[in-house]
JSON list of C-alpha atoms in Angstrom, two decimals:
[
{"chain": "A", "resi": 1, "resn": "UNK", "atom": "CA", "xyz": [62.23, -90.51, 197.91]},
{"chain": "A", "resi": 2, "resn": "UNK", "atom": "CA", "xyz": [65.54, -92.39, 197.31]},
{"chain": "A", "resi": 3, "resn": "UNK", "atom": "CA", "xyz": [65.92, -95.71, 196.01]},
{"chain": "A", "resi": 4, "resn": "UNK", "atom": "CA", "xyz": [66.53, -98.26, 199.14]},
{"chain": "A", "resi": 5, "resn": "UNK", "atom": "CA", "xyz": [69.14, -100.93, 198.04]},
{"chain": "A", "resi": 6, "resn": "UNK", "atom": "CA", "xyz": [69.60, -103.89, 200.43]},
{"chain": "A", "resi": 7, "resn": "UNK", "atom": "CA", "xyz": [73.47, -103.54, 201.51]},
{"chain": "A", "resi": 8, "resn": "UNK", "atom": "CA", "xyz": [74.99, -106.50, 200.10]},
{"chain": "A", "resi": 9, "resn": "UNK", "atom": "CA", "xyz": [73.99, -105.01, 196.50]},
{"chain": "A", "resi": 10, "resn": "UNK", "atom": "CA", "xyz": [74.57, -101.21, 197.53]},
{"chain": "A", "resi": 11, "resn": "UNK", "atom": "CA", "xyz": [78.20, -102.43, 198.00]},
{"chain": "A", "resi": 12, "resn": "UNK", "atom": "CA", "xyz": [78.47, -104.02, 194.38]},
{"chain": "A", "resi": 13, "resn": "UNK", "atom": "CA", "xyz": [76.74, -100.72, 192.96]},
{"chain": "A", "resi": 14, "resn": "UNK", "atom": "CA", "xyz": [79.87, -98.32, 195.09]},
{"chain": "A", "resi": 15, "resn": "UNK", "atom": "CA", "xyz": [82.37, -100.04, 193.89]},
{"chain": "A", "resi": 16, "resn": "UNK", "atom": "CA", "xyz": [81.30, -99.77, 190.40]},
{"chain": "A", "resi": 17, "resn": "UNK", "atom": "CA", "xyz": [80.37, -96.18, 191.07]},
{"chain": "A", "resi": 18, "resn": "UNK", "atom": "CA", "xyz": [83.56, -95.33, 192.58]},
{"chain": "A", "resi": 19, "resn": "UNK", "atom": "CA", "xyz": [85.69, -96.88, 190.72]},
{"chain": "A", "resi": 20, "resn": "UNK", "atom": "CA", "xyz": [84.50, -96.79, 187.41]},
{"chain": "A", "resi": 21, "resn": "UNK", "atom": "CA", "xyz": [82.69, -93.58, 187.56]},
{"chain": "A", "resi": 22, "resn": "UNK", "atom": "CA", "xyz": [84.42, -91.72, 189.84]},
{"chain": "A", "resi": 23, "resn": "UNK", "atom": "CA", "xyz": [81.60, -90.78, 191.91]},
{"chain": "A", "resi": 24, "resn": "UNK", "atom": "CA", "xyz": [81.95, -89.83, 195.61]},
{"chain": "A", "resi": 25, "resn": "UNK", "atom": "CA", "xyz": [79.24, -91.08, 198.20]},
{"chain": "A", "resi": 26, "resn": "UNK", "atom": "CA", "xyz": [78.48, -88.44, 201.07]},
{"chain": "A", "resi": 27, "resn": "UNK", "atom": "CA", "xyz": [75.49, -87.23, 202.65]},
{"chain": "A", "resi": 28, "resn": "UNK", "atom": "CA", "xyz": [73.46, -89.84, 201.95]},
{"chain": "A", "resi": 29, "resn": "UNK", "atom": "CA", "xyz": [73.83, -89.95, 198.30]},
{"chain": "A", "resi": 30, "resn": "UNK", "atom": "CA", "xyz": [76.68, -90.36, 195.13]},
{"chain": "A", "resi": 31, "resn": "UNK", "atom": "CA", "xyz": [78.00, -87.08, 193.72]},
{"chain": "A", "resi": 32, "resn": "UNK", "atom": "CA", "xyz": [79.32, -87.88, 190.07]},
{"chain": "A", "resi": 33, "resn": "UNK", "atom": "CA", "xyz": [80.97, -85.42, 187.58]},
{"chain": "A", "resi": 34, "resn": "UNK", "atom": "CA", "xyz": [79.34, -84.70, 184.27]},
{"chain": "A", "resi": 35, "resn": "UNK", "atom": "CA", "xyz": [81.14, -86.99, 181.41]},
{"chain": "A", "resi": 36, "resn": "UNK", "atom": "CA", "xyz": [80.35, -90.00, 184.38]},
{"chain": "A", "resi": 37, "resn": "UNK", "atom": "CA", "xyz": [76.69, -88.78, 185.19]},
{"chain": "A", "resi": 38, "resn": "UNK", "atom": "CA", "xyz": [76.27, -88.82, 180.92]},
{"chain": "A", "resi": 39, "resn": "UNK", "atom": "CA", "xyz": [77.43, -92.53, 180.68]},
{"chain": "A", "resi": 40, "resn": "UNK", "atom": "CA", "xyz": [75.65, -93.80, 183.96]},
{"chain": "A", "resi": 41, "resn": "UNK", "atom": "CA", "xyz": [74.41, -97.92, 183.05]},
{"chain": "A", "resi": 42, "resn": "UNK", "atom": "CA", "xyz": [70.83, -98.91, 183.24]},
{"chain": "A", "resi": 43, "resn": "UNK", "atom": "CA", "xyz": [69.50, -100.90, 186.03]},
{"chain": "A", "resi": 44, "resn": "UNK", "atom": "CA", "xyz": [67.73, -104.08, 185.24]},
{"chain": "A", "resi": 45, "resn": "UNK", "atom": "CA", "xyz": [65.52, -106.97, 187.44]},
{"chain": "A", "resi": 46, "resn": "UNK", "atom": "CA", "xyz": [64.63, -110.46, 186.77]},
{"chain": "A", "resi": 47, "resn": "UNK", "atom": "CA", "xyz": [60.74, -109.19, 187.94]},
{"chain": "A", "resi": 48, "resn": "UNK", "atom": "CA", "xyz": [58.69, -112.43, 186.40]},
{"chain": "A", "resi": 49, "resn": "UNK", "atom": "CA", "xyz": [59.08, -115.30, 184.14]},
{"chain": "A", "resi": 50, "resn": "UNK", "atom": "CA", "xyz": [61.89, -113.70, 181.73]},
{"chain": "A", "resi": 51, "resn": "UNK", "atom": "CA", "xyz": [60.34, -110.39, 181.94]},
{"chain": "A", "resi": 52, "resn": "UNK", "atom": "CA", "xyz": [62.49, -107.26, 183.40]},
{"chain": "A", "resi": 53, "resn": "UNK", "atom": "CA", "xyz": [62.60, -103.98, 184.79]},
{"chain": "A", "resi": 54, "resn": "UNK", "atom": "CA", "xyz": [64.52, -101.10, 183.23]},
{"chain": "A", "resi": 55, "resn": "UNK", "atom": "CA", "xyz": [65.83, -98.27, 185.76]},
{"chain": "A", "resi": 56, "resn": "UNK", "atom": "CA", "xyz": [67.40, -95.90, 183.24]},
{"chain": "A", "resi": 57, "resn": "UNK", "atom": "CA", "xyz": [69.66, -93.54, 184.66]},
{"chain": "A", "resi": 58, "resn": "UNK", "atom": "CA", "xyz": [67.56, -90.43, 184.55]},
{"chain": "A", "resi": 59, "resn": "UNK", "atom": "CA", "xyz": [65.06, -92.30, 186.60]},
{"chain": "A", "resi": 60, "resn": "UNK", "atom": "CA", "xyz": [67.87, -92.65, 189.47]},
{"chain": "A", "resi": 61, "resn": "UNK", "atom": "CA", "xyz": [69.76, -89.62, 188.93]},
{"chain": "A", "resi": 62, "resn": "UNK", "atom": "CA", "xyz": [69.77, -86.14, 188.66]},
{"chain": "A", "resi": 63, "resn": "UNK", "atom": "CA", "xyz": [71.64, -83.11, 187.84]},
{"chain": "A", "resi": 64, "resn": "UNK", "atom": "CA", "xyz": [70.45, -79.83, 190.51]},
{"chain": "A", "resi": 65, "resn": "UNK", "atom": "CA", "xyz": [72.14, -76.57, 190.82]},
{"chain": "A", "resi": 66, "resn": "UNK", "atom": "CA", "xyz": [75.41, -77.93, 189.21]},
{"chain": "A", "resi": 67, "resn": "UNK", "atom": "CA", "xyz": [75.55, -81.07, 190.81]},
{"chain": "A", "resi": 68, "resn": "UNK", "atom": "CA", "xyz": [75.12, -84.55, 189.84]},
{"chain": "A", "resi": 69, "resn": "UNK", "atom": "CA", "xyz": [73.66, -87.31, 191.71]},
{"chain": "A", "resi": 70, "resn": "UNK", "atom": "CA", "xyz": [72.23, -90.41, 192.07]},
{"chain": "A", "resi": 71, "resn": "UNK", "atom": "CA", "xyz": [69.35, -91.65, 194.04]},
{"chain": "A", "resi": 72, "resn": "UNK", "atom": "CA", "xyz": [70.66, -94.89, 195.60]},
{"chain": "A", "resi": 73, "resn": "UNK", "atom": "CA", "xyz": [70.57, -95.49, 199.55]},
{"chain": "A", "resi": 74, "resn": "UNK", "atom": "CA", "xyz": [71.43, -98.59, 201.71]},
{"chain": "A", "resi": 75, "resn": "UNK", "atom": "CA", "xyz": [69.19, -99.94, 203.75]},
{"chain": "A", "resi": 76, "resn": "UNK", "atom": "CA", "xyz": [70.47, -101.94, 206.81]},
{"chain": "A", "resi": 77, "resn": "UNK", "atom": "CA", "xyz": [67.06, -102.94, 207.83]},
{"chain": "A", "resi": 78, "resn": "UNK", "atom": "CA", "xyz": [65.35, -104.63, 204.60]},
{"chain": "A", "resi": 79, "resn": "UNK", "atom": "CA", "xyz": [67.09, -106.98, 202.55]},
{"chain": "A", "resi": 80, "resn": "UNK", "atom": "CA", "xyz": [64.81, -105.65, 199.20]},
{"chain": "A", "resi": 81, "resn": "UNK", "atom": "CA", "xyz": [64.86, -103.07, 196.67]},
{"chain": "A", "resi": 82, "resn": "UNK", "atom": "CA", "xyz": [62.59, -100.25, 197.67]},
{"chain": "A", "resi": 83, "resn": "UNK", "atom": "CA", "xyz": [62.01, -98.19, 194.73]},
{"chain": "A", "resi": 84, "resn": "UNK", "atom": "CA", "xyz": [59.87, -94.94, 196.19]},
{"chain": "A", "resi": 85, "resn": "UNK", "atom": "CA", "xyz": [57.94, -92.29, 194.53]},
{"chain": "A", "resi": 86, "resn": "UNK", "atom": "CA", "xyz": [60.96, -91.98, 191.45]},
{"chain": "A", "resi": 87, "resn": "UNK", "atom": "CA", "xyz": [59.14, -95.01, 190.10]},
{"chain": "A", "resi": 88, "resn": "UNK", "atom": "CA", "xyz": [56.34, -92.97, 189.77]},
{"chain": "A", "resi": 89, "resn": "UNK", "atom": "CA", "xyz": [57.43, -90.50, 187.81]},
{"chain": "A", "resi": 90, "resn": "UNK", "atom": "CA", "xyz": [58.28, -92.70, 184.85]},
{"chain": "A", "resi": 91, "resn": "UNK", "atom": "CA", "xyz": [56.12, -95.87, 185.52]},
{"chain": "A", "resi": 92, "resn": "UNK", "atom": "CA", "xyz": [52.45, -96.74, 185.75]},
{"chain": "A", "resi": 93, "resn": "UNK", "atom": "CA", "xyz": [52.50, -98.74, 188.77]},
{"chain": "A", "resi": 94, "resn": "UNK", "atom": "CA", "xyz": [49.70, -100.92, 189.60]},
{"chain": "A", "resi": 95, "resn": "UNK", "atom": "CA", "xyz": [48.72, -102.80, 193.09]},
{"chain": "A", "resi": 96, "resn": "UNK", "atom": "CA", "xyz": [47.03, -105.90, 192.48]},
{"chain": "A", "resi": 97, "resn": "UNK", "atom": "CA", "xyz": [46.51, -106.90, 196.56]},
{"chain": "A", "resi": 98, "resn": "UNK", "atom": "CA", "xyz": [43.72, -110.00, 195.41]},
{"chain": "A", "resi": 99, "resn": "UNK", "atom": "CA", "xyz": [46.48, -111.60, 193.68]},
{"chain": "A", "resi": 100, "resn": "UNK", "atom": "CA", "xyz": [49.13, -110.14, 195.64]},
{"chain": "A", "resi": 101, "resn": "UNK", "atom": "CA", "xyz": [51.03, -108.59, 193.24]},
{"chain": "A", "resi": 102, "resn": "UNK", "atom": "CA", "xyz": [52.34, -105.57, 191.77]},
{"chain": "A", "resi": 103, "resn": "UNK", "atom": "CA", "xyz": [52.86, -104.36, 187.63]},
{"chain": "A", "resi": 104, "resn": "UNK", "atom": "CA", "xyz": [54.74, -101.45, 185.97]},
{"chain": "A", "resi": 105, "resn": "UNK", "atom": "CA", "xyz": [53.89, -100.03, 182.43]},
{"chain": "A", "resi": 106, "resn": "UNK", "atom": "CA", "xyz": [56.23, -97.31, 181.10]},
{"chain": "A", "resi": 107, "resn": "UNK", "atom": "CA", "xyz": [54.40, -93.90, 180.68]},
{"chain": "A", "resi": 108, "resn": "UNK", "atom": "CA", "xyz": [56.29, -93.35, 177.68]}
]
């Protein structure tokens, strides 16, 4: 699943995206060319107490059948980040529901 960005920040990240990088949003997700999809910036959140979270890009992007694109999608209806299953891939993720919290280790 995409990444779910609340709108106010989706609209920072397309203006950067478009204008910086070139990149074309359409069918529900950005289209980059090749030299932009190479130099794509990392994503980082404030998560706890000085600690952050590191989306590189080849967590939110991709390259299929001669395309590049990124995994980004606004959401209208929740005003938080909603990583989905990419996370995953790249991330331990652990639910801590007594304490009511949640913790990522990198698989690396």
């Amino acid at each position: 699943s995409l990444i779910l960005v609340p709108r106010e920040d989706f609209n920072i990240i397309e203006a950067e995206l478009t204008s910086k990088f070139k990149c074309k949003y359409r069918e529900n997700h950005f289209f980059c060319g090749k030299s932009a999809f190479k130099s794509l910036p990392k994503i980082s959140f404030k998560v706890d107490k000085g600690k952050w979270l590191e989306i590189l890009p080849e967590y939110y992007s991709m390259q299929y059948k001669g395309e590049y694109f990124i995994y980004l999608q606004p959401s209208d209806k929740y005003n938080m980040w909603i990583f989905g299953d990419i996370m995953f891939h790249h991330y331990h993720v652990i639910f801590d529901g007594e304490r009511k919290r949640v913790g990522f280790v990198k698989k690396d």
